[in-house]
Amino acid sequence: MIDLYELAGADPALRFSPYCWRIRMALAHKSLNAKLIGWHYGDKRLPGGNTTVPVLVDDGQVIGDSTAIAIHLEQKYAEGPSLFGDEGSMAHVRFIVAWTDTILQPALFPLLGAEVIKHVKPAQQGYYRQTREQRLGTTLEKAAAGAVQHTSTALAAMAPLRSVLADEDFLGGVEPSYADYAVFGAFQWYRVLGAPELLNADDPVHAWRERMLELFDGLALEAKVAA
Ligand SMILES: N[C@@H](CCC(=O)N[C@@H](CS)C(=O)NCC(=O)O)C(=O)O
């Protein structure tokens, strides 16, 4: 019995957290079913004293942090297809996860913060604004007003991704790996929030994103998108 606590919007069907999407995809990769439990900023405390989602509860074992959850799934469900490949590959995948956390997602965030707050319950909007504006160093609205510049910065940040995906179907090679799920989480965050198309149709990243959306019978494609 697996429970996955994941971020929900004020509309509980809207699931836009990039970190939670990593785990949704990783569970599907291992053909595991989980009960999805929506959690919203300010909701009751998460299991195990965790303060961020995703949190996985697997037969009573509580694991917080998306990378720790992915490693747990890899180790406990070792018989399923590997998320990381061999031991050396895990370090490479973790580099891509770290690139997503520190370069890709921060490049996209100025384009998204003003969208996210529309889906935060009114009582929690002050908390969201204060913490995220501190991170941005400006207001959510000023960041959104710089969309043209932020878009070009984000597209430039994707250069290493573009370079690999020009030759490979997935970051994992012929099959997707956890590296693909980590990077894809950022694109699914953008997509579920209903933000405008970011990628040119001839960008290899665009073709890869389409392949990712089709995986697992369109798991990500079918997710509710903000109106
Ligand atoms: N390092 C964590 C980061 C997770 C994270 O930041 N989650 C956000 C949602 S996308 C969160 O729960 N934020 C709670 C808050 O800001 O209060 C992971 O990889 O799981």
PDB file of C-alpha atoms and ligand atoms in Angstrom:
ATOM      1  CA  MET A   1       0.000   0.000   0.000  1.00  0.00           C
ATOM      2  CA  ILE A   2       1.619   3.238  -1.174  1.00  0.00           C
ATOM      3  CA  ASP A   3       0.349   6.765  -0.459  1.00  0.00           C
ATOM      4  CA  LEU A   4       1.770   9.752  -2.325  1.00  0.00           C
ATOM      5  CA  TYR A   5       1.177  13.193  -0.845  1.00  0.00           C
ATOM      6  CA  GLU A   6       1.425  15.738  -3.614  1.00  0.00           C
ATOM      7  CA  LEU A   7       0.770  19.424  -4.076  1.00  0.00           C
ATOM      8  CA  ALA A   8      -2.772  20.340  -5.119  1.00  0.00           C
ATOM      9  CA  GLY A   9      -4.205  23.680  -6.129  1.00  0.00           C
ATOM     10  CA  ALA A  10      -7.233  25.333  -4.553  1.00  0.00           C
ATOM     11  CA  ASP A  11      -8.874  23.156  -7.213  1.00  0.00           C
ATOM     12  CA  PRO A  12      -7.762  19.792  -5.793  1.00  0.00           C
ATOM     13  CA  ALA A  13      -7.641  18.266  -9.293  1.00  0.00           C
ATOM     14  CA  LEU A  14      -4.845  20.645 -10.313  1.00  0.00           C
ATOM     15  CA  ARG A  15      -1.512  18.950  -9.595  1.00  0.00           C
ATOM     16  CA  PHE A  16       1.352  21.157 -10.758  1.00  0.00           C
ATOM     17  CA  SER A  17       4.371  20.477  -8.537  1.00  0.00           C
ATOM     18  CA  PRO A  18       7.459  19.603 -10.613  1.00  0.00           C
ATOM     19  CA  TYR A  19       8.876  17.459  -7.796  1.00  0.00           C
ATOM     20  CA  CYS A  20       5.639  15.512  -7.413  1.00  0.00           C
ATOM     21  CA  TRP A  21       5.497  14.846 -11.170  1.00  0.00           C
ATOM     22  CA  ARG A  22       8.934  13.253 -10.962  1.00  0.00           C
ATOM     23  CA  ILE A  23       7.490  10.694  -8.562  1.00  0.00           C
ATOM     24  CA  ARG A  24       4.254  10.137 -10.462  1.00  0.00           C
ATOM     25  CA  MET A  25       6.351   9.218 -13.488  1.00  0.00           C
ATOM     26  CA  ALA A  26       8.767   7.110 -11.423  1.00  0.00           C
ATOM     27  CA  LEU A  27       5.876   5.118  -9.912  1.00  0.00           C
ATOM     28  CA  ALA A  28       4.469   4.484 -13.399  1.00  0.00           C
ATOM     29  CA  HIS A  29       7.946   3.430 -14.594  1.00  0.00           C
ATOM     30  CA  LYS A  30       7.933   0.765 -11.871  1.00  0.00           C
ATOM     31  CA  SER A  31       4.261  -0.111 -12.623  1.00  0.00           C
ATOM     32  CA  LEU A  32       3.317   0.819  -9.067  1.00  0.00           C
ATOM     33  CA  ASN A  33      -0.048   2.185  -8.044  1.00  0.00           C
ATOM     34  CA  ALA A  34      -0.308   4.750  -5.295  1.00  0.00           C
ATOM     35  CA  LYS A  35      -3.158   6.499  -3.567  1.00  0.00           C
ATOM     36  CA  LEU A  36      -2.695  10.175  -4.485  1.00  0.00           C
ATOM     37  CA  ILE A  37      -3.379  12.514  -1.585  1.00  0.00           C
ATOM     38  CA  GLY A  38      -3.636  16.196  -2.436  1.00  0.00           C
ATOM     39  CA  TRP A  39      -1.870  18.539  -0.028  1.00  0.00           C
ATOM     40  CA  HIS A  40      -2.067  22.319  -0.072  1.00  0.00           C
ATOM     41  CA  TYR A  41       0.190  24.953   1.486  1.00  0.00           C
ATOM     42  CA  GLY A  42      -1.009  25.419   5.055  1.00  0.00           C
ATOM     43  CA  ASP A  43      -2.810  22.042   5.206  1.00  0.00           C
ATOM     44  CA  LYS A  44      -2.347  19.724   8.145  1.00  0.00           C
ATOM     45  CA  ARG A  45       1.120  18.439   8.795  1.00  0.00           C
ATOM     46  CA  LEU A  46       2.682  15.954   6.450  1.00  0.00           C
ATOM     47  CA  PRO A  47       3.712  12.470   7.650  1.00  0.00           C
ATOM     48  CA  GLY A  48       7.103  12.150   9.303  1.00  0.00           C
ATOM     49  CA  GLY A  49       7.339  15.886  10.030  1.00  0.00           C
ATOM     50  CA  ASN A  50       8.093  16.633   6.372  1.00  0.00           C
ATOM     51  CA  THR A  51       7.520  20.218   5.298  1.00  0.00           C
ATOM     52  CA  THR A  52       7.555  19.758   1.529  1.00  0.00           C
ATOM     53  CA  VAL A  53       5.852  17.437  -0.914  1.00  0.00           C
ATOM     54  CA  PRO A  54       6.215  14.860  -2.353  1.00  0.00           C
ATOM     55  CA  VAL A  55       6.049  12.510   0.614  1.00  0.00           C
ATOM     56  CA  LEU A  56       5.698   8.782   0.050  1.00  0.00           C
ATOM     57  CA  VAL A  57       4.326   6.391   2.654  1.00  0.00           C
ATOM     58  CA  ASP A  58       5.150   2.860   1.603  1.00  0.00           C
ATOM     59  CA  ASP A  59       3.737   0.212   3.934  1.00  0.00           C
ATOM     60  CA  GLY A  60       4.183   2.616   6.832  1.00  0.00           C
ATOM     61  CA  GLN A  61       7.691   3.757   5.846  1.00  0.00           C
ATOM     62  CA  VAL A  62       7.703   7.535   5.352  1.00  0.00           C
ATOM     63  CA  ILE A  63      10.067   9.051   2.797  1.00  0.00           C
ATOM     64  CA  GLY A  64      10.284  12.773   2.001  1.00  0.00           C
ATOM     65  CA  ASP A  65      12.261  14.468  -0.801  1.00  0.00           C
ATOM     66  CA  SER A  66      11.791  13.400  -4.406  1.00  0.00           C
ATOM     67  CA  THR A  67      15.324  12.066  -4.917  1.00  0.00           C
ATOM     68  CA  ALA A  68      15.163   9.997  -1.725  1.00  0.00           C
ATOM     69  CA  ILE A  69      11.783   8.647  -2.854  1.00  0.00           C
ATOM     70  CA  ALA A  70      13.149   7.689  -6.276  1.00  0.00           C
ATOM     71  CA  ILE A  71      16.093   5.892  -4.651  1.00  0.00           C
ATOM     72  CA  HIS A  72      13.690   4.085  -2.308  1.00  0.00           C
ATOM     73  CA  LEU A  73      11.581   2.923  -5.268  1.00  0.00           C
ATOM     74  CA  GLU A  74      14.679   1.792  -7.123  1.00  0.00           C
ATOM     75  CA  GLN A  75      15.956  -0.223  -4.164  1.00  0.00           C
ATOM     76  CA  LYS A  76      12.692  -1.666  -2.882  1.00  0.00           C
ATOM     77  CA  TYR A  77      11.266  -2.489  -6.318  1.00  0.00           C
ATOM     78  CA  ALA A  78      14.547  -3.613  -7.815  1.00  0.00           C
ATOM     79  CA  GLU A  79      12.857  -6.212 -10.008  1.00  0.00           C
ATOM     80  CA  GLY A  80      11.023  -3.546 -12.058  1.00  0.00           C
ATOM     81  CA  PRO A  81      12.777  -1.624 -14.858  1.00  0.00           C
ATOM     82  CA  SER A  82      15.612   0.451 -13.422  1.00  0.00           C
ATOM     83  CA  LEU A  83      15.126   4.174 -12.858  1.00  0.00           C
ATOM     84  CA  PHE A  84      18.841   4.895 -12.642  1.00  0.00           C
ATOM     85  CA  GLY A  85      20.721   2.231 -14.591  1.00  0.00           C
ATOM     86  CA  ASP A  86      23.892   0.931 -12.980  1.00  0.00           C
ATOM     87  CA  GLU A  87      25.662   2.432  -9.978  1.00  0.00           C
ATOM     88  CA  GLY A  88      27.774   4.855 -12.021  1.00  0.00           C
ATOM     89  CA  SER A  89      24.703   6.033 -13.903  1.00  0.00           C
ATOM     90  CA  MET A  90      22.998   7.010 -10.651  1.00  0.00           C
ATOM     91  CA  ALA A  91      25.616   9.720 -10.126  1.00  0.00           C
ATOM     92  CA  HIS A  92      25.008  11.001 -13.676  1.00  0.00           C
ATOM     93  CA  VAL A  93      21.260  11.018 -13.169  1.00  0.00           C
ATOM     94  CA  ARG A  94      21.711  12.912  -9.916  1.00  0.00           C
ATOM     95  CA  PHE A  95      23.737  15.522 -11.779  1.00  0.00           C
ATOM     96  CA  ILE A  96      20.785  16.048 -14.122  1.00  0.00           C
ATOM     97  CA  VAL A  97      18.419  16.240 -11.141  1.00  0.00           C
ATOM     98  CA  ALA A  98      20.686  18.881  -9.582  1.00  0.00           C
ATOM     99  CA  TRP A  99      20.821  20.791 -12.902  1.00  0.00           C
ATOM    100  CA  THR A 100      17.019  20.773 -12.980  1.00  0.00           C
ATOM    101  CA  ASP A 101      16.792  22.000  -9.372  1.00  0.00           C
ATOM    102  CA  THR A 102      19.408  24.725  -9.639  1.00  0.00           C
ATOM    103  CA  ILE A 103      19.314  25.911 -13.271  1.00  0.00           C
ATOM    104  CA  LEU A 104      16.202  24.845 -15.176  1.00  0.00           C
ATOM    105  CA  GLN A 105      13.477  25.328 -12.564  1.00  0.00           C
ATOM    106  CA  PRO A 106      14.858  28.667 -11.309  1.00  0.00           C
ATOM    107  CA  ALA A 107      14.974  29.844 -14.956  1.00  0.00           C
ATOM    108  CA  LEU A 108      11.289  28.940 -15.407  1.00  0.00           C
ATOM    109  CA  PHE A 109      10.056  30.168 -12.033  1.00  0.00           C
ATOM    110  CA  PRO A 110       9.867  33.922 -12.884  1.00  0.00           C
ATOM    111  CA  LEU A 111       7.433  32.934 -15.662  1.00  0.00           C
ATOM    112  CA  LEU A 112       5.273  30.865 -13.313  1.00  0.00           C
ATOM    113  CA  GLY A 113       5.075  32.437  -9.859  1.00  0.00           C
ATOM    114  CA  ALA A 114       2.244  34.818 -10.800  1.00  0.00           C
ATOM    115  CA  GLU A 115       0.355  31.839 -12.278  1.00  0.00           C
ATOM    116  CA  VAL A 116       0.847  29.604  -9.237  1.00  0.00           C
ATOM    117  CA  ILE A 117      -0.546  32.187  -6.807  1.00  0.00           C
ATOM    118  CA  LYS A 118      -3.867  32.181  -8.704  1.00  0.00           C
ATOM    119  CA  HIS A 119      -4.223  28.542  -7.624  1.00  0.00           C
ATOM    120  CA  VAL A 120      -3.229  29.032  -3.996  1.00  0.00           C
ATOM    121  CA  LYS A 121      -6.082  29.249  -1.479  1.00  0.00           C
ATOM    122  CA  PRO A 122      -6.631  32.891  -0.438  1.00  0.00           C
ATOM    123  CA  ALA A 123      -5.586  32.179   3.164  1.00  0.00           C
ATOM    124  CA  GLN A 124      -2.175  30.959   1.981  1.00  0.00           C
ATOM    125  CA  GLN A 125      -1.480  33.567  -0.699  1.00  0.00           C
ATOM    126  CA  GLY A 126       0.381  35.846   1.723  1.00  0.00           C
ATOM    127  CA  TYR A 127       2.704  32.978   2.694  1.00  0.00           C
ATOM    128  CA  TYR A 128       3.272  32.022  -0.921  1.00  0.00           C
ATOM    129  CA  ARG A 129       3.967  35.590  -2.027  1.00  0.00           C
ATOM    130  CA  GLN A 130       6.348  36.317   0.822  1.00  0.00           C
ATOM    131  CA  THR A 131       8.438  33.153   0.429  1.00  0.00           C
ATOM    132  CA  ARG A 132       8.560  33.224  -3.363  1.00  0.00           C
ATOM    133  CA  GLU A 133       9.270  36.945  -3.698  1.00  0.00           C
ATOM    134  CA  GLN A 134      12.176  36.476  -1.343  1.00  0.00           C
ATOM    135  CA  ARG A 135      13.450  33.748  -3.659  1.00  0.00           C
ATOM    136  CA  LEU A 136      12.919  35.873  -6.796  1.00  0.00           C
ATOM    137  CA  GLY A 137      14.280  39.099  -5.330  1.00  0.00           C
ATOM    138  CA  THR A 138      11.314  40.940  -6.859  1.00  0.00           C
ATOM    139  CA  THR A 139       7.516  40.774  -6.917  1.00  0.00           C
ATOM    140  CA  LEU A 140       5.708  37.971  -8.727  1.00  0.00           C
ATOM    141  CA  GLU A 141       4.145  40.549 -11.046  1.00  0.00           C
ATOM    142  CA  LYS A 142       7.435  42.290 -11.909  1.00  0.00           C
ATOM    143  CA  ALA A 143       8.959  38.900 -12.701  1.00  0.00           C
ATOM    144  CA  ALA A 144       5.997  38.081 -14.967  1.00  0.00           C
ATOM    145  CA  ALA A 145       6.352  41.451 -16.724  1.00  0.00           C
ATOM    146  CA  GLY A 146       9.863  40.416 -17.754  1.00  0.00           C
ATOM    147  CA  ALA A 147       8.513  37.346 -19.561  1.00  0.00           C
ATOM    148  CA  VAL A 148      10.259  38.023 -22.879  1.00  0.00           C
ATOM    149  CA  GLN A 149      13.673  38.183 -21.219  1.00  0.00           C
ATOM    150  CA  HIS A 150      12.933  35.279 -18.864  1.00  0.00           C
ATOM    151  CA  THR A 151      11.741  33.124 -21.765  1.00  0.00           C
ATOM    152  CA  SER A 152      14.922  33.702 -23.699  1.00  0.00           C
ATOM    153  CA  THR A 153      17.023  32.983 -20.576  1.00  0.00           C
ATOM    154  CA  ALA A 154      15.107  29.727 -19.975  1.00  0.00           C
ATOM    155  CA  LEU A 155      15.486  28.629 -23.602  1.00  0.00           C
ATOM    156  CA  ALA A 156      19.224  29.340 -23.437  1.00  0.00           C
ATOM    157  CA  ALA A 157      19.506  27.379 -20.166  1.00  0.00           C
ATOM    158  CA  MET A 158      18.115  24.349 -22.022  1.00  0.00           C
ATOM    159  CA  ALA A 159      21.148  24.188 -24.330  1.00  0.00           C
ATOM    160  CA  PRO A 160      22.638  21.013 -22.778  1.00  0.00           C
ATOM    161  CA  LEU A 161      19.248  19.309 -22.882  1.00  0.00           C
ATOM    162  CA  ARG A 162      18.738  20.303 -26.521  1.00  0.00           C
ATOM    163  CA  SER A 163      22.174  19.087 -27.473  1.00  0.00           C
ATOM    164  CA  VAL A 164      21.580  15.564 -26.072  1.00  0.00           C
ATOM    165  CA  LEU A 165      17.998  15.284 -27.311  1.00  0.00           C
ATOM    166  CA  ALA A 166      19.063  16.159 -30.850  1.00  0.00           C
ATOM    167  CA  ASP A 167      20.625  12.666 -30.931  1.00  0.00           C
ATOM    168  CA  GLU A 168      18.782  10.634 -28.310  1.00  0.00           C
ATOM    169  CA  ASP A 169      15.128   9.842 -27.741  1.00  0.00           C
ATOM    170  CA  PHE A 170      15.510  10.209 -23.991  1.00  0.00           C
ATOM    171  CA  LEU A 171      18.137  11.319 -21.485  1.00  0.00           C
ATOM    172  CA  GLY A 172      18.136   7.648 -20.505  1.00  0.00           C
ATOM    173  CA  GLY A 173      18.949   6.740 -24.139  1.00  0.00           C
ATOM    174  CA  VAL A 174      16.414   4.504 -25.887  1.00  0.00           C
ATOM    175  CA  GLU A 175      14.250   4.339 -22.758  1.00  0.00           C
ATOM    176  CA  PRO A 176      13.372   7.083 -20.275  1.00  0.00           C
ATOM    177  CA  SER A 177      15.126   7.141 -16.924  1.00  0.00           C
ATOM    178  CA  TYR A 178      14.702   9.156 -13.754  1.00  0.00           C
ATOM    179  CA  ALA A 179      16.752  11.897 -15.450  1.00  0.00           C
ATOM    180  CA  ASP A 180      13.904  12.314 -17.952  1.00  0.00           C
ATOM    181  CA  TYR A 181      11.299  12.375 -15.181  1.00  0.00           C
ATOM    182  CA  ALA A 182      13.218  15.018 -13.211  1.00  0.00           C
ATOM    183  CA  VAL A 183      13.530  17.339 -16.203  1.00  0.00           C
ATOM    184  CA  PHE A 184      10.031  16.598 -17.439  1.00  0.00           C
ATOM    185  CA  GLY A 185       8.575  17.589 -14.059  1.00  0.00           C
ATOM    186  CA  ALA A 186       9.615  21.164 -14.848  1.00  0.00           C
ATOM    187  CA  PHE A 187       7.813  21.093 -18.201  1.00  0.00           C
ATOM    188  CA  GLN A 188       4.723  19.551 -16.670  1.00  0.00           C
ATOM    189  CA  TRP A 189       4.696  22.273 -13.975  1.00  0.00           C
ATOM    190  CA  TYR A 190       4.697  24.851 -16.781  1.00  0.00           C
ATOM    191  CA  ARG A 191       2.047  23.002 -18.776  1.00  0.00           C
ATOM    192  CA  VAL A 192      -0.430  22.283 -15.937  1.00  0.00           C
ATOM    193  CA  LEU A 193      -0.347  25.961 -14.980  1.00  0.00           C
ATOM    194  CA  GLY A 194      -1.578  26.779 -18.499  1.00  0.00           C
ATOM    195  CA  ALA A 195       1.448  28.929 -19.354  1.00  0.00           C
ATOM    196  CA  PRO A 196       1.956  29.804 -23.062  1.00  0.00           C
ATOM    197  CA  GLU A 197       3.971  27.468 -25.315  1.00  0.00           C
ATOM    198  CA  LEU A 198       7.655  27.897 -24.603  1.00  0.00           C
ATOM    199  CA  LEU A 199       9.265  25.687 -27.226  1.00  0.00           C
ATOM    200  CA  ASN A 200       9.497  26.034 -30.993  1.00  0.00           C
ATOM    201  CA  ALA A 201       8.007  23.097 -32.880  1.00  0.00           C
ATOM    202  CA  ASP A 202      11.416  22.257 -34.389  1.00  0.00           C
ATOM    203  CA  ASP A 203      13.191  22.222 -31.007  1.00  0.00           C
ATOM    204  CA  PRO A 204      14.366  18.668 -30.103  1.00  0.00           C
ATOM    205  CA  VAL A 205      13.184  19.464 -26.569  1.00  0.00           C
ATOM    206  CA  HIS A 206       9.657  19.889 -27.976  1.00  0.00           C
ATOM    207  CA  ALA A 207       9.714  16.429 -29.603  1.00  0.00           C
ATOM    208  CA  TRP A 208      11.063  14.890 -26.388  1.00  0.00           C
ATOM    209  CA  ARG A 209       8.350  16.610 -24.305  1.00  0.00           C
ATOM    210  CA  GLU A 210       5.730  15.121 -26.642  1.00  0.00           C
ATOM    211  CA  ARG A 211       7.267  11.649 -26.152  1.00  0.00           C
ATOM    212  CA  MET A 212       7.191  12.162 -22.382  1.00  0.00           C
ATOM    213  CA  LEU A 213       3.532  13.217 -22.482  1.00  0.00           C
ATOM    214  CA  GLU A 214       2.643  10.003 -24.311  1.00  0.00           C
ATOM    215  CA  LEU A 215       4.344   7.669 -21.803  1.00  0.00           C
ATOM    216  CA  PHE A 216       2.272   5.362 -19.623  1.00  0.00           C
ATOM    217  CA  ASP A 217      -0.870   5.783 -21.731  1.00  0.00           C
ATOM    218  CA  GLY A 218      -0.705   9.548 -21.621  1.00  0.00           C
ATOM    219  CA  LEU A 219      -0.424   9.831 -17.820  1.00  0.00           C
ATOM    220  CA  ALA A 220       0.911  13.402 -17.965  1.00  0.00           C
ATOM    221  CA  LEU A 221      -1.070  14.374 -21.054  1.00  0.00           C
ATOM    222  CA  GLU A 222      -4.341  13.619 -19.318  1.00  0.00           C
ATOM    223  CA  ALA A 223      -3.587  15.692 -16.232  1.00  0.00           C
ATOM    224  CA  LYS A 224      -5.913  18.623 -15.669  1.00  0.00           C
ATOM    225  CA  VAL A 225      -4.534  21.902 -17.016  1.00  0.00           C
ATOM    226  CA  ALA A 226      -5.461  25.324 -15.560  1.00  0.00           C
ATOM    227  CA  ALA A 227      -8.065  27.162 -17.647  1.00  0.00           C
TER     228      ALA A 227
HETATM  229  N1  LIG B   1      13.913  18.918  -2.360  1.00  0.00           N
HETATM  230  C1  LIG B   1      12.492  18.690  -2.320  1.00  0.00           C
HETATM  231  C2  LIG B   1      11.759  19.959  -2.760  1.00  0.00           C
HETATM  232  C3  LIG B   1      10.260  19.795  -2.768  1.00  0.00           C
HETATM  233  C4  LIG B   1       9.517  21.114  -2.797  1.00  0.00           C
HETATM  234  O1  LIG B   1      10.097  22.213  -2.724  1.00  0.00           O
HETATM  235  N2  LIG B   1       8.186  21.025  -2.858  1.00  0.00           N
HETATM  236  C5  LIG B   1       7.345  22.212  -2.817  1.00  0.00           C
HETATM  237  C6  LIG B   1       6.170  22.050  -3.772  1.00  0.00           C
HETATM  238  S1  LIG B   1       6.704  22.099  -5.457  1.00  0.00           S
HETATM  239  C7  LIG B   1       6.736  22.333  -1.431  1.00  0.00           C
HETATM  240  O2  LIG B   1       6.283  21.352  -0.867  1.00  0.00           O
HETATM  241  N3  LIG B   1       6.712  23.532  -0.837  1.00  0.00           N
HETATM  242  C8  LIG B   1       6.122  23.710   0.446  1.00  0.00           C
HETATM  243  C9  LIG B   1       6.255  25.122   0.913  1.00  0.00           C
HETATM  244  O3  LIG B   1       6.859  25.944   0.197  1.00  0.00           O
HETATM  245  O4  LIG B   1       5.726  25.414   1.986  1.00  0.00           O
HETATM  246  C10 LIG B   1      12.157  17.501  -3.219  1.00  0.00           C
HETATM  247  O5  LIG B   1      12.944  17.221  -4.148  1.00  0.00           O
HETATM  248  O6  LIG B   1      11.151  16.805  -2.972  1.00  0.00           O
END
